[in-house]
XYZ file of C-alpha atoms in Angstrom:
769
model
C -6.153 20.875 -8.546
C -8.905 17.894 -8.255
C -11.312 17.650 -10.790
C -12.242 14.147 -9.346
C -12.385 14.630 -5.864
C -14.805 14.098 -2.649
C -15.910 17.204 -1.444
C -19.410 16.684 0.144
C -22.416 18.137 1.345
C -25.024 19.380 3.335
C -27.687 20.640 3.596
C -31.608 19.932 3.353
C -33.801 20.344 1.302
C -33.219 20.998 -2.483
C -30.546 23.620 -3.175
C -31.062 25.459 -6.821
C -28.355 25.548 -9.404
C -26.743 28.482 -7.995
C -26.449 27.125 -4.338
C -28.961 29.297 -2.755
C -32.433 26.981 -0.497
C -35.502 26.253 -2.132
C -36.707 25.372 0.794
C -35.171 27.488 4.528
C -37.684 25.641 6.792
C -36.022 22.124 5.918
C -32.895 24.019 6.118
C -33.013 25.726 9.641
C -34.193 22.305 11.510
C -31.192 20.551 10.102
C -29.003 20.083 13.614
C -26.412 21.478 11.939
C -23.598 24.757 12.880
C -24.019 26.861 10.178
C -26.381 26.529 7.222
C -23.517 26.148 3.668
C -20.986 24.478 5.590
C -17.565 22.785 3.689
C -15.183 20.127 4.460
C -12.335 21.890 3.690
C -10.005 18.548 4.681
C -7.885 18.285 2.599
C -7.945 16.326 -1.570
C -4.671 15.666 -1.934
C -1.628 13.307 -0.521
C 1.682 12.596 -0.746
C 1.770 9.039 -3.134
C 5.552 8.078 -3.087
C 7.564 10.911 -3.004
C 4.753 12.973 -5.208
C 1.905 15.421 -4.649
C -0.846 13.709 -6.307
C -4.583 14.925 -6.098
C -6.929 11.987 -3.894
C -10.440 10.345 -4.578
C -12.380 7.686 -2.946
C -13.420 3.928 -4.848
C -17.111 2.555 -4.896
C -17.068 -1.119 -3.559
C -20.234 -0.896 -3.240
C -23.004 -2.881 -5.811
C -24.345 -0.465 -7.894
C -28.147 -1.447 -7.970
C -29.393 1.016 -10.940
C -32.044 -0.325 -14.026
C -28.969 -0.693 -16.302
C -26.961 -2.717 -14.019
C -29.761 -5.058 -12.781
C -30.668 -5.927 -16.617
C -27.161 -7.181 -17.562
C -27.250 -9.576 -14.075
C -30.936 -10.990 -15.255
C -29.799 -11.383 -19.235
C -26.438 -12.946 -17.921
C -25.979 -16.812 -19.761
C -25.005 -19.428 -17.861
C -22.296 -19.425 -20.302
C -20.650 -15.555 -19.623
C -21.153 -16.090 -15.054
C -18.695 -19.617 -16.340
C -16.374 -17.617 -17.987
C -16.203 -14.634 -15.326
C -15.568 -17.296 -12.710
C -12.735 -18.576 -14.749
C -11.629 -14.995 -15.371
C -11.175 -14.358 -12.158
C -8.735 -18.111 -11.473
C -6.549 -16.974 -15.016
C -6.146 -13.691 -13.329
C -5.367 -15.102 -9.663
C -2.875 -17.340 -11.815
C -1.615 -14.780 -14.090
C -0.700 -12.412 -11.237
C 1.083 -15.815 -9.347
C 3.962 -16.136 -12.380
C 4.426 -12.761 -13.217
C 4.924 -12.013 -9.425
C 7.146 -14.885 -8.880
C 9.227 -14.027 -12.452
C 9.375 -10.629 -11.484
C 10.862 -11.982 -7.823
C 13.564 -13.671 -9.743
C 14.778 -11.573 -11.898
C 15.163 -8.901 -8.972
C 17.378 -11.581 -7.158
C 18.971 -12.026 -10.493
C 19.517 -8.586 -10.892
C 20.601 -7.787 -7.292
C 23.236 -10.638 -7.780
C 25.318 -10.233 -10.359
C 25.437 -6.331 -9.695
C 25.889 -6.600 -6.203
C 28.912 -9.861 -6.908
C 30.275 -8.169 -9.779
C 30.724 -4.716 -7.056
C 32.034 -6.708 -4.395
C 34.994 -9.621 -6.945
C 35.950 -5.993 -8.361
C 36.432 -4.404 -5.009
C 38.076 -7.324 -3.316
C 40.537 -7.543 -6.384
C 42.084 -3.742 -5.647
C 42.001 -4.377 -2.025
C 44.065 -7.322 -2.474
C 46.581 -5.366 -4.199
C 46.527 -2.931 -1.647
C 45.908 -0.881 -3.754
C 42.866 0.916 -0.978
C 41.502 3.834 -2.463
C 41.075 2.620 -5.332
C 39.523 -0.057 -3.949
C 36.915 2.553 -2.188
C 36.784 4.740 -5.059
C 35.358 1.999 -7.269
C 32.643 0.585 -4.330
C 32.105 3.958 -3.635
C 31.985 5.130 -7.238
C 29.570 1.392 -8.009
C 27.090 2.485 -5.775
C 26.658 6.489 -6.736
C 26.560 5.130 -10.275
C 23.469 2.578 -9.188
C 21.726 5.064 -7.255
C 21.830 8.126 -9.151
C 20.286 5.811 -11.932
C 17.332 4.516 -9.464
C 17.305 8.757 -8.323
C 16.608 9.860 -11.705
C 14.006 6.578 -12.480
C 12.202 7.541 -9.500
C 12.216 11.951 -9.603
C 11.927 12.150 -12.924
C 9.350 9.311 -14.054
C 7.363 7.903 -11.335
C 7.541 9.594 -8.165
C 4.667 7.417 -7.018
C 6.832 4.860 -6.478
C 10.037 5.893 -4.082
C 9.546 4.054 -0.440
C 7.909 0.942 0.441
C 4.744 1.207 -1.340
C 2.828 -1.112 1.642
C 1.346 2.281 2.539
C -0.261 3.047 -0.985
C -1.397 -0.164 -1.287
C -2.780 -0.701 2.320
C -4.619 3.206 1.809
C -5.729 1.308 -1.747
C -7.340 -2.005 0.043
C -8.760 0.637 2.174
C -10.881 2.798 -0.466
C -8.247 6.024 -1.244
C -6.984 5.648 -4.726
C -4.862 8.057 -7.132
C -4.034 8.071 -10.938
C -0.410 7.683 -9.624
C -0.731 4.678 -6.627
C -0.626 1.758 -9.331
C 0.017 3.061 -12.556
C 2.346 0.895 -15.495
C 5.151 3.907 -14.842
C 5.300 3.293 -11.119
C 5.406 -0.586 -11.518
C 8.231 -0.494 -14.127
C 10.202 1.871 -12.139
C 9.686 -0.514 -9.273
C 10.672 -2.810 -10.846
C 14.197 -1.731 -12.078
C 14.209 0.767 -9.272
C 14.460 -1.699 -6.693
C 16.748 -3.830 -8.079
C 19.725 -0.513 -7.942
C 19.125 0.490 -4.785
C 19.173 -2.532 -3.294
C 22.640 -3.029 -5.669
C 23.469 0.286 -4.497
C 24.327 -1.301 -1.378
C 21.612 1.011 0.095
C 19.815 -0.319 3.947
C 16.758 -1.464 1.548
C 14.380 -4.307 1.353
C 13.027 -5.740 -1.332
C 10.328 -6.813 -0.215
C 8.013 -3.415 0.426
C 8.917 -3.079 -3.002
C 7.697 -6.311 -4.132
C 4.450 -5.840 -2.267
C 3.332 -2.700 -4.356
C 4.779 -4.461 -7.492
C 2.685 -7.588 -7.032
C 0.063 -4.356 -6.487
C 0.985 -3.229 -9.532
C 0.587 -6.392 -12.239
C -2.686 -7.273 -10.480
C -4.215 -4.348 -11.616
C -2.334 -3.657 -14.996
C -4.541 -7.276 -15.704
C -7.398 -6.180 -13.567
C -7.912 -3.409 -15.642
C -7.348 -4.880 -19.280
C -4.132 -3.114 -19.602
C -3.508 0.205 -20.036
C -4.891 2.066 -23.231
C -1.425 4.955 -23.202
C 0.840 1.724 -24.291
C -1.231 0.418 -26.019
C -1.847 -2.983 -24.331
C -5.355 -3.221 -24.095
C -8.216 -6.552 -23.497
C -11.376 -6.569 -24.317
C -12.228 -9.572 -23.005
C -11.321 -8.215 -19.186
C -14.093 -6.003 -19.390
C -15.772 -8.241 -16.703
C -13.380 -6.430 -14.047
C -13.923 -2.261 -15.079
C -15.105 -2.106 -11.203
C -13.899 -1.527 -8.017
C -15.190 -4.250 -6.178
C -13.408 -6.971 -8.565
C -10.304 -4.554 -8.783
C -9.820 -4.716 -4.953
C -9.789 -8.484 -5.515
C -7.166 -8.788 -7.960
C -5.122 -6.287 -6.047
C -5.061 -7.944 -2.960
C -4.165 -11.159 -4.176
C -1.480 -9.138 -5.661
C 0.174 -7.890 -3.005
C -0.248 -10.999 -0.584
C 1.681 -12.336 -3.958
C 4.689 -9.870 -3.114
C 5.349 -10.987 0.298
C 5.115 -14.903 -1.083
C 7.823 -14.136 -4.108
C 9.745 -11.851 -1.158
C 10.050 -13.640 1.112
C 9.123 -17.065 0.059
C 6.551 -17.662 2.048
C 2.983 -17.985 0.680
C 1.066 -18.566 3.998
C 2.923 -15.878 5.206
C 1.753 -13.814 2.179
C -1.937 -14.784 2.745
C -1.373 -13.706 6.564
C -0.004 -10.645 5.529
C -2.347 -9.518 3.013
C -5.435 -10.497 6.131
C -3.030 -8.914 8.779
C -1.524 -5.523 7.422
C -2.991 -4.591 4.220
C -6.849 -5.951 2.956
C -9.311 -3.455 5.380
C -12.193 -5.891 3.892
C -12.524 -9.702 3.665
C -14.313 -12.888 2.647
C -13.572 -16.491 3.073
C -13.846 -16.565 -0.849
C -11.056 -14.121 -1.285
C -8.788 -16.525 1.096
C -9.284 -19.499 -0.744
C -8.201 -17.451 -3.854
C -5.412 -15.564 -2.077
C -4.163 -18.802 -1.109
C -3.876 -20.514 -4.548
C -1.509 -17.111 -5.846
C 0.860 -17.479 -3.573
C 0.687 -21.216 -4.011
C 1.591 -20.862 -7.995
C 4.355 -17.965 -6.308
C 5.958 -20.856 -4.105
C 6.006 -23.244 -7.401
C 7.832 -20.540 -9.993
C 10.545 -19.136 -7.768
C 11.148 -23.268 -6.908
C 11.447 -24.213 -10.660
C 13.152 -21.047 -11.432
C 15.620 -21.249 -8.414
C 15.876 -24.555 -9.494
C 17.002 -23.597 -12.539
C 19.642 -21.573 -11.322
C 21.775 -24.653 -9.345
C 23.404 -25.763 -12.917
C 25.306 -22.820 -12.930
C 22.686 -20.770 -15.866
C 22.462 -17.799 -13.772
C 25.866 -16.133 -13.417
C 26.529 -14.862 -9.671
C 23.170 -16.177 -8.323
C 22.836 -19.711 -7.685
C 22.981 -20.634 -3.880
C 20.041 -20.796 -1.280
C 16.465 -22.294 -2.148
C 13.084 -21.714 -0.984
C 14.724 -21.212 2.100
C 15.880 -18.648 2.302
C 17.559 -18.627 5.569
C 17.752 -22.076 6.882
C 18.635 -22.489 10.676
C 16.720 -26.449 10.778
C 19.925 -27.498 11.913
C 19.619 -26.183 14.840
C 17.344 -27.647 17.649
C 16.436 -25.090 20.696
C 16.674 -26.298 24.203
C 15.918 -23.441 26.321
C 16.242 -23.180 29.807
C 14.521 -20.919 33.127
C 16.866 -17.826 32.140
C 16.697 -18.227 28.017
C 13.618 -17.072 28.319
C 13.677 -14.182 31.133
C 16.573 -12.872 27.830
C 13.803 -13.275 25.509
C 11.269 -11.887 27.458
C 13.531 -8.717 27.719
C 14.528 -9.323 23.573
C 10.788 -8.872 23.865
C 10.442 -5.632 24.930
C 14.182 -3.681 24.099
C 12.633 -4.148 20.567
C 9.594 -3.081 21.820
C 10.920 -0.179 23.306
C 13.843 0.198 19.798
C 10.621 -0.452 17.133
C 9.259 2.661 18.001
C 11.584 4.694 18.898
C 13.036 3.634 15.270
C 9.378 5.249 14.042
C 8.942 7.691 15.413
C 12.833 9.166 14.581
C 11.193 7.593 10.381
C 8.337 9.499 11.015
C 10.745 12.909 11.714
C 12.724 11.650 8.897
C 10.526 11.094 5.930
C 8.503 14.363 7.228
C 12.209 16.253 5.993
C 12.522 14.595 3.455
C 9.096 14.916 2.230
C 9.497 19.336 2.365
C 13.153 18.634 0.732
C 11.722 16.607 -2.078
C 9.603 18.979 -2.832
C 11.948 21.424 -3.720
C 12.667 19.772 -7.151
C 13.425 16.660 -8.661
C 16.862 17.315 -9.156
C 16.794 17.804 -5.505
C 15.519 14.089 -4.866
C 18.362 12.763 -6.345
C 21.368 15.034 -5.071
C 19.604 13.935 -1.628
C 20.195 10.306 -3.030
C 23.460 10.618 -4.826
C 24.322 12.201 -0.869
C 23.387 9.268 1.187
C 24.659 6.215 -1.225
C 27.985 8.499 -0.127
C 27.458 7.806 3.303
C 26.438 4.435 3.573
C 30.113 3.880 1.073
C 31.964 5.699 3.788
C 30.104 3.305 6.649
C 30.498 0.243 5.025
C 33.465 0.519 3.910
C 35.212 3.368 6.617
C 33.816 1.112 9.228
C 35.958 -1.853 8.831
C 39.038 -0.325 9.282
C 38.918 0.430 12.612
C 38.413 -2.891 13.811
C 41.723 -5.244 14.156
C 41.539 -9.037 12.059
C 39.916 -12.088 14.073
C 42.202 -15.629 13.454
C 40.063 -17.802 11.405
C 38.802 -20.635 14.125
C 39.969 -24.177 14.072
C 38.239 -27.006 11.891
C 35.872 -24.267 9.618
C 34.097 -26.118 6.947
C 34.190 -23.300 4.637
C 37.034 -21.288 3.896
C 38.067 -18.314 5.442
C 39.639 -16.083 5.054
C 36.975 -15.433 2.064
C 38.827 -13.544 -0.631
C 35.798 -13.539 -3.217
C 32.594 -12.097 -3.082
C 30.488 -14.290 -0.905
C 31.026 -15.577 2.417
C 31.268 -15.341 6.357
C 34.830 -14.603 6.475
C 35.829 -11.027 4.381
C 39.889 -10.620 4.450
C 39.319 -6.870 3.374
C 43.450 -5.851 4.993
C 44.367 -8.667 7.338
C 47.725 -11.104 7.448
C 46.681 -14.379 6.104
C 44.716 -16.546 8.725
C 42.858 -13.701 9.612
C 39.440 -12.095 8.838
C 37.750 -9.101 9.806
C 34.227 -9.191 11.348
C 32.666 -6.260 10.346
C 34.094 -6.328 6.822
C 32.271 -9.142 6.430
C 28.674 -7.730 7.341
C 28.899 -4.892 6.269
C 30.610 -5.238 2.632
C 28.457 -8.089 1.839
C 24.358 -7.836 -0.174
C 21.999 -7.377 3.323
C 20.493 -11.681 2.606
C 24.296 -12.344 2.758
C 24.844 -10.282 6.029
C 21.402 -11.443 7.818
C 22.552 -15.150 6.948
C 25.858 -14.885 8.545
C 23.878 -13.648 11.643
C 21.063 -16.213 11.768
C 24.509 -18.710 11.267
C 25.352 -21.265 14.121
C 28.144 -22.665 13.152
C 30.925 -20.418 15.082
C 29.262 -19.064 18.317
C 33.108 -16.682 17.980
C 32.238 -15.233 14.065
C 31.444 -11.374 15.597
C 32.465 -9.901 18.629
C 30.758 -7.747 21.021
C 32.080 -4.394 19.712
C 31.261 -5.465 16.138
C 27.739 -6.156 16.712
C 27.055 -3.205 18.295
C 28.392 -0.924 15.767
C 27.016 -2.806 13.173
C 23.109 -2.420 15.023
C 23.534 0.938 15.581
C 25.018 1.609 11.706
C 22.071 -0.687 10.211
C 19.046 1.029 12.861
C 20.472 4.807 11.665
C 21.311 3.966 7.741
C 18.005 2.566 8.016
C 16.018 5.750 9.774
C 18.275 8.304 7.604
C 17.993 5.789 3.980
C 14.235 5.685 4.518
C 12.232 8.625 2.555
C 14.026 8.595 0.168
C 13.508 8.965 -3.895
C 14.197 4.860 -3.733
C 11.589 2.606 -3.628
C 12.848 1.369 -0.381
C 11.664 -1.827 1.967
C 11.699 -1.293 5.631
C 11.492 -5.176 6.091
C 15.513 -5.960 5.586
C 16.858 -2.848 7.557
C 14.375 -4.023 10.262
C 15.215 -7.529 10.324
C 19.020 -6.125 9.833
C 19.794 -4.139 13.343
C 17.097 -6.503 15.145
C 19.448 -9.730 14.045
C 22.018 -8.196 15.576
C 21.599 -7.108 18.518
C 19.983 -10.013 19.407
C 22.794 -12.145 18.529
C 24.852 -9.566 20.720
C 22.193 -10.429 24.064
C 22.805 -14.291 22.891
C 27.285 -13.947 22.965
C 26.596 -12.011 26.295
C 24.793 -15.103 27.572
C 26.293 -18.297 25.804
C 28.310 -19.461 28.952
C 24.607 -19.549 30.894
C 22.007 -19.762 28.275
C 21.147 -23.035 25.917
C 20.188 -21.178 23.302
C 22.059 -20.878 19.786
C 23.329 -17.124 19.393
C 21.715 -17.525 16.039
C 18.737 -18.462 17.372
C 18.872 -15.365 19.447
C 19.211 -13.099 16.570
C 16.476 -14.525 14.793
C 14.874 -13.586 18.004
C 15.879 -10.430 18.361
C 15.043 -9.819 14.641
C 11.574 -10.548 15.199
C 11.111 -8.415 18.051
C 12.324 -5.402 16.226
C 9.772 -6.582 13.568
C 7.053 -6.594 16.059
C 7.928 -3.334 17.544
C 8.109 -1.532 14.046
C 5.206 -2.832 12.629
C 3.005 -4.361 14.920
C 2.142 -7.126 13.494
C 1.905 -10.591 15.432
C 0.383 -13.457 13.496
C 1.718 -12.876 9.933
C 5.141 -11.912 11.429
C 5.343 -15.133 12.858
C 4.413 -17.415 10.023
C 6.837 -15.012 7.716
C 10.064 -15.666 10.742
C 8.747 -19.558 10.290
C 9.202 -20.180 6.355
C 12.336 -17.453 6.156
C 13.790 -20.069 8.391
C 12.555 -23.597 8.695
C 12.417 -24.480 11.751
C 9.130 -25.076 13.252
C 10.462 -25.754 16.625
C 10.705 -21.693 17.897
C 7.115 -21.553 17.227
C 6.620 -20.947 20.972
C 9.239 -18.154 21.625
C 8.688 -15.855 18.316
C 4.830 -15.957 18.925
C 6.184 -14.561 22.849
C 8.452 -12.451 21.884
C 6.793 -11.132 19.225
C 3.424 -10.568 21.521
C 6.001 -8.879 24.154
C 7.726 -6.229 21.696
C 3.860 -5.501 20.500
C 2.506 -4.648 23.236
C 5.576 -2.565 24.570
C 5.102 -0.321 21.499
C 2.152 0.141 20.980
C 2.278 2.021 24.379
C 4.038 5.243 22.429
C 2.710 4.928 19.442
C 1.193 3.437 16.456
C 2.473 1.426 13.499
C 5.477 2.173 11.311
C 2.832 2.051 8.408
C -0.202 3.473 9.653
C 2.701 6.294 11.308
C 2.983 7.168 7.255
C -0.772 6.300 5.664
C -0.824 9.483 7.636
C 1.356 11.587 7.697
C 1.276 11.070 3.599
C -2.243 12.542 4.726
C -4.458 9.244 3.164
C -7.618 9.808 5.092
C -7.086 6.302 6.056
C -10.436 4.852 7.849
C -9.719 3.154 11.279
C -11.382 -0.440 11.880
C -12.684 0.879 15.097
C -14.935 5.062 15.181
C -13.143 7.364 18.259
C -14.112 7.967 21.349
C -15.551 11.213 20.761
C -17.612 10.065 17.719
C -20.557 8.744 20.374
C -21.699 12.356 21.515
C -22.010 13.091 17.560
C -25.015 11.632 15.545
C -24.534 11.503 11.820
C -26.722 15.141 11.158
C -23.702 16.494 12.607
C -21.084 16.325 10.671
C -22.726 16.796 6.821
C -21.071 19.132 4.749
C -22.839 21.100 2.161
C -24.110 22.466 -0.090
C -25.929 19.845 -1.128
C -27.148 19.652 -4.619
C -29.412 17.065 -5.688
C -31.063 16.261 -9.003
C -34.685 15.400 -9.963
C -35.341 12.735 -11.859
C -35.909 13.878 -15.186
C -33.749 16.520 -15.063
C -32.816 19.294 -17.021
C -29.288 19.518 -19.136
C -28.481 22.120 -18.359
C -28.870 21.627 -14.179
C -26.903 18.723 -14.695
C -23.991 21.230 -16.717
C -24.105 23.545 -14.422
C -23.905 21.401 -11.245
C -20.836 19.499 -12.862
C -18.827 22.487 -13.378
C -18.994 23.954 -10.647
C -18.658 21.136 -8.590
C -16.086 18.632 -8.403
C -18.739 15.893 -6.337
C -18.391 12.012 -7.170
C -22.497 11.603 -6.528
C -25.608 12.590 -6.054
C -28.916 12.591 -4.627
C -31.811 11.930 -6.746
C -35.200 12.817 -5.632
C -38.555 11.993 -7.625
C -40.841 14.417 -7.396
C -44.183 15.052 -8.608
C -46.046 14.665 -11.293
C -44.315 11.536 -11.254
C -44.742 11.500 -7.866
C -47.507 12.465 -4.930
C -44.425 14.063 -2.935
C -40.622 14.263 -3.263
C -39.492 10.805 -2.748
C -35.068 10.282 -2.372
C -34.904 7.218 -5.480
C -31.536 6.535 -5.579
C -27.873 8.523 -5.682
C -26.504 9.266 -9.459
C -22.530 9.088 -10.138
C -20.668 12.163 -11.728
C -19.135 9.173 -14.110
C -22.322 7.986 -15.404
C -23.574 11.297 -15.969
C -20.714 12.697 -17.879
C -21.457 9.149 -20.161
C -25.843 9.563 -20.120
C -24.972 13.375 -21.365
C -22.345 12.477 -24.121
C -24.932 9.526 -25.679
C -27.402 13.075 -25.895
C -30.280 10.725 -25.471
C -33.132 14.123 -24.892
C -36.068 14.943 -24.925
C -37.872 18.675 -25.001
C -41.394 17.362 -22.827
C -39.735 15.822 -19.221
C -41.080 12.740 -19.984
C -39.855 9.497 -18.544
C -37.467 7.266 -21.573
C -36.071 4.100 -19.543
C -36.616 1.509 -21.805
C -35.524 3.372 -24.333
C -32.203 3.729 -22.354
C -32.393 -0.165 -21.636
C -32.233 -0.855 -25.420
C -29.947 2.271 -26.154
C -26.841 1.432 -23.710
C -25.341 -1.727 -22.445
C -23.891 -1.753 -18.320
C -20.703 -1.484 -19.473
C -20.817 2.136 -21.678
C -20.755 2.821 -17.460
C -18.204 0.728 -16.154
C -15.324 2.292 -15.009
C -12.464 2.329 -16.461
C -8.458 2.326 -16.327
C -6.328 3.887 -14.481
C -6.943 7.921 -15.038
C -8.747 6.972 -18.364
C -12.737 8.430 -17.236
C -15.149 10.067 -19.012
C -14.050 13.899 -18.431
C -16.767 17.307 -18.706
C -14.359 19.005 -21.136
C -15.541 15.959 -23.329
C -19.086 16.982 -23.355
C -20.030 19.456 -26.441
C -23.698 20.604 -25.494
C -25.402 23.163 -28.110
C -27.812 25.447 -26.576
C -30.174 24.054 -28.190
C -29.838 20.398 -25.694
C -29.254 22.374 -22.742
C -32.855 23.434 -22.758
C -34.211 20.044 -22.961
C -34.366 16.635 -19.921
C -32.497 13.268 -19.427
C -34.189 10.597 -17.662
C -31.976 9.611 -14.891
C -34.043 6.642 -13.542
C -31.723 4.455 -15.703
C -28.511 4.629 -14.147
C -29.244 6.205 -11.014
C -28.539 3.444 -7.613
C -32.059 3.136 -6.144
C -30.678 1.042 -3.011
C -28.389 2.887 -1.423
C -27.427 3.043 1.644
C -29.355 5.279 4.063
C -28.230 6.102 7.726
C -31.168 8.486 9.547
C -30.072 11.906 11.006
C -29.737 11.209 14.322
C -27.516 7.841 13.494
C -24.084 7.655 16.155
C -21.450 8.688 13.946
C -19.385 5.858 15.336
C -22.338 3.917 13.829
C -22.118 5.369 11.225
C -18.556 5.166 10.413
C -18.477 1.758 11.152
C -20.808 1.122 8.669
C -19.061 2.863 6.137
C -16.348 1.292 6.333
C -17.539 -2.336 6.602
C -19.705 -1.913 3.487
C -16.780 -0.676 1.606
C -18.977 2.210 0.361
C -18.144 5.261 -0.917
C -21.223 8.040 -0.134
C -24.047 7.198 2.536
C -27.690 8.980 2.031
C -28.834 10.626 5.409
C -32.189 11.161 6.223
C -34.571 12.580 7.878
C -35.963 11.906 11.508
C -39.806 13.190 11.077
C -41.789 13.650 7.650
C -42.562 16.565 6.159
C -38.937 17.165 4.919
C -36.758 16.958 2.504
C -36.254 13.279 1.873
C -32.363 13.643 2.221
C -30.457 16.173 5.076
C -26.820 15.766 3.455
C -24.267 12.715 2.239
C -22.005 11.249 4.746
C -18.127 10.687 2.426
C -15.037 9.569 4.190
C -13.661 13.129 4.320
C -16.601 13.503 6.576
C -15.461 10.993 9.196
C -11.916 12.354 9.497
C -10.720 13.900 12.209
C -9.455 17.018 11.207
C -12.756 17.606 9.905
C -15.075 16.709 12.816
C -12.608 18.267 15.447
C -12.640 21.548 12.939
C -16.283 21.469 13.966
C -15.934 20.948 17.638
C -12.843 22.192 18.491
C -13.666 21.626 22.170
C -15.230 17.922 22.635
C -12.838 15.636 24.379
C -10.686 13.631 21.744
C -10.021 11.282 24.709
C -13.553 10.393 25.389
């Protein structure tokens, strides 16, 4: 299925082209269970709602002769151009992500506003069935449109996108993760999905959107859509693209929550697997640009030129007017909220995992089934939003309110619904509103008795259940908003119960409830704390928020992993954790290398290379220098599959076996071997080699990475795994400990560190120790 994946290697001794060992004695000395052990770990994973082939990214700096010559020959002006381009791209990522976030908000507010105004118009005329038909019909139309976009144009755009971005930054690539079509569907599908009334957020999709924008800029545009920029050739490598996509993911959070510092910390704590100080500075610059762009656009909208979108500023849920004053009872209540949030969060993750697994099976039946499932969940959500308020009684409007009660139009916290004059329906005020407005109402502190306990309980159950069953359908869907809605409702419920003995406001209890539920599901602490503080503009809540996040995360960690970690694992993405598993300490590197190992000579016969490339899907091959060029075999380095294909296409062959390095350096440039954009790499199908050329030779030295990372075969597998992840490698050579053997035992790739591979080889090993 996949022609560019890593299924690598085993062996000791050089394999001939038909796979037989030319040095059986070397093979027999290897500490392996079998001579031709093959890694059978999966080479496909679920991206969005689609099953895709995956391959590893190479964050290592390749030090072959061509790249060394390129660096030596670069002038100061070219180095300056490279630095300026890095900062220019960071600026562009910030500007474009800010514009997309504003367009997203503008679209959601106007579409949802039109829907609610039309529904309210029928309600005021007591035409309740027509009102439901309009409400459910518009929701269904928007939902089906989002589902069709996801099912037929870009299935990879379904879901949050954060697990896929997290996997990419860990070194896992798939053609569709950051494709232009994914970006298009992510933007419009998110607008349609949120406006359709689904219990989903646009925050997760914004992270994916920011990453897609960064990737599109970093790879120099898209050849498929005739958008290319040749002057971005400096960034045609995985290392620079990784940095740009880290900036993009941070910009996405900054744009979604209007939290620039929270965006940087989110990228550091949750998204990125590698970090350095230079990247911190550039990421901070990107999120600052996002904040400036959003502030300017929101200021423009306050003049009323943006339709129904004109409220709010950089602070989305401003509760700065409330000063927290807490006593011992409040601290006990906060600890209780943290414990409840941890338990409910871990339970939420458990059910999300089960539902997503079920939906993955259903989605595999075909695109029409995916769209049908979207329509079914849309109708269920509409029935809950419109039907549940009918089962609650109306509440008299409080005296002395500064806002209109009941609210007749779209926005406002006091929905008229079917009530008599001077009354409002508190459950309708939450359900028949946009998600952002519902959160503002729950965080509000003007009226402590605005929502009854029964209303908050019903709303919590509705958001909890709908949030679980909605995630996993074929629309872009974030988890932040459903979790905040459910958390703030039970937080406010606790605050309402304790209103007589507590000094804290019910709105602050709602904020703490949201924090506890976020900590229980996502297991982030620092970034969530800062994001919530930037969202609400209340720095005085910092000690309580830190306490509740630490408690909820600690409690939830006893039950399962964070929701994004669970989804990464469930989707089959071979994610490398920051720490090695305990059982890896009982194994050495030579115990898990898989095969067959295929090596090339420094000057190799063309037919041998072509045959090996056609017969295997390996992406890296050890290059061995042998007599007559050296007295004894020696590891020269590692050559990449893509570089071999470029070299073969250039047809710089010789009839005799001789070195042609100097000629190659004059003919080729490092950019000829630079990594192309998504899916545009060189393929074997493009090769046209004649029978005469097959008998000729080609010098591999100019394109061989002569300083590959190596470990001795007796190194602890745990140490090798940590080194592999920390260095961002794709290939790690395993060399023999004793002399007189072939210079390379095998190559370790990320699939060799996967638990299913190791535990498959050693089923009796104790996983806990």
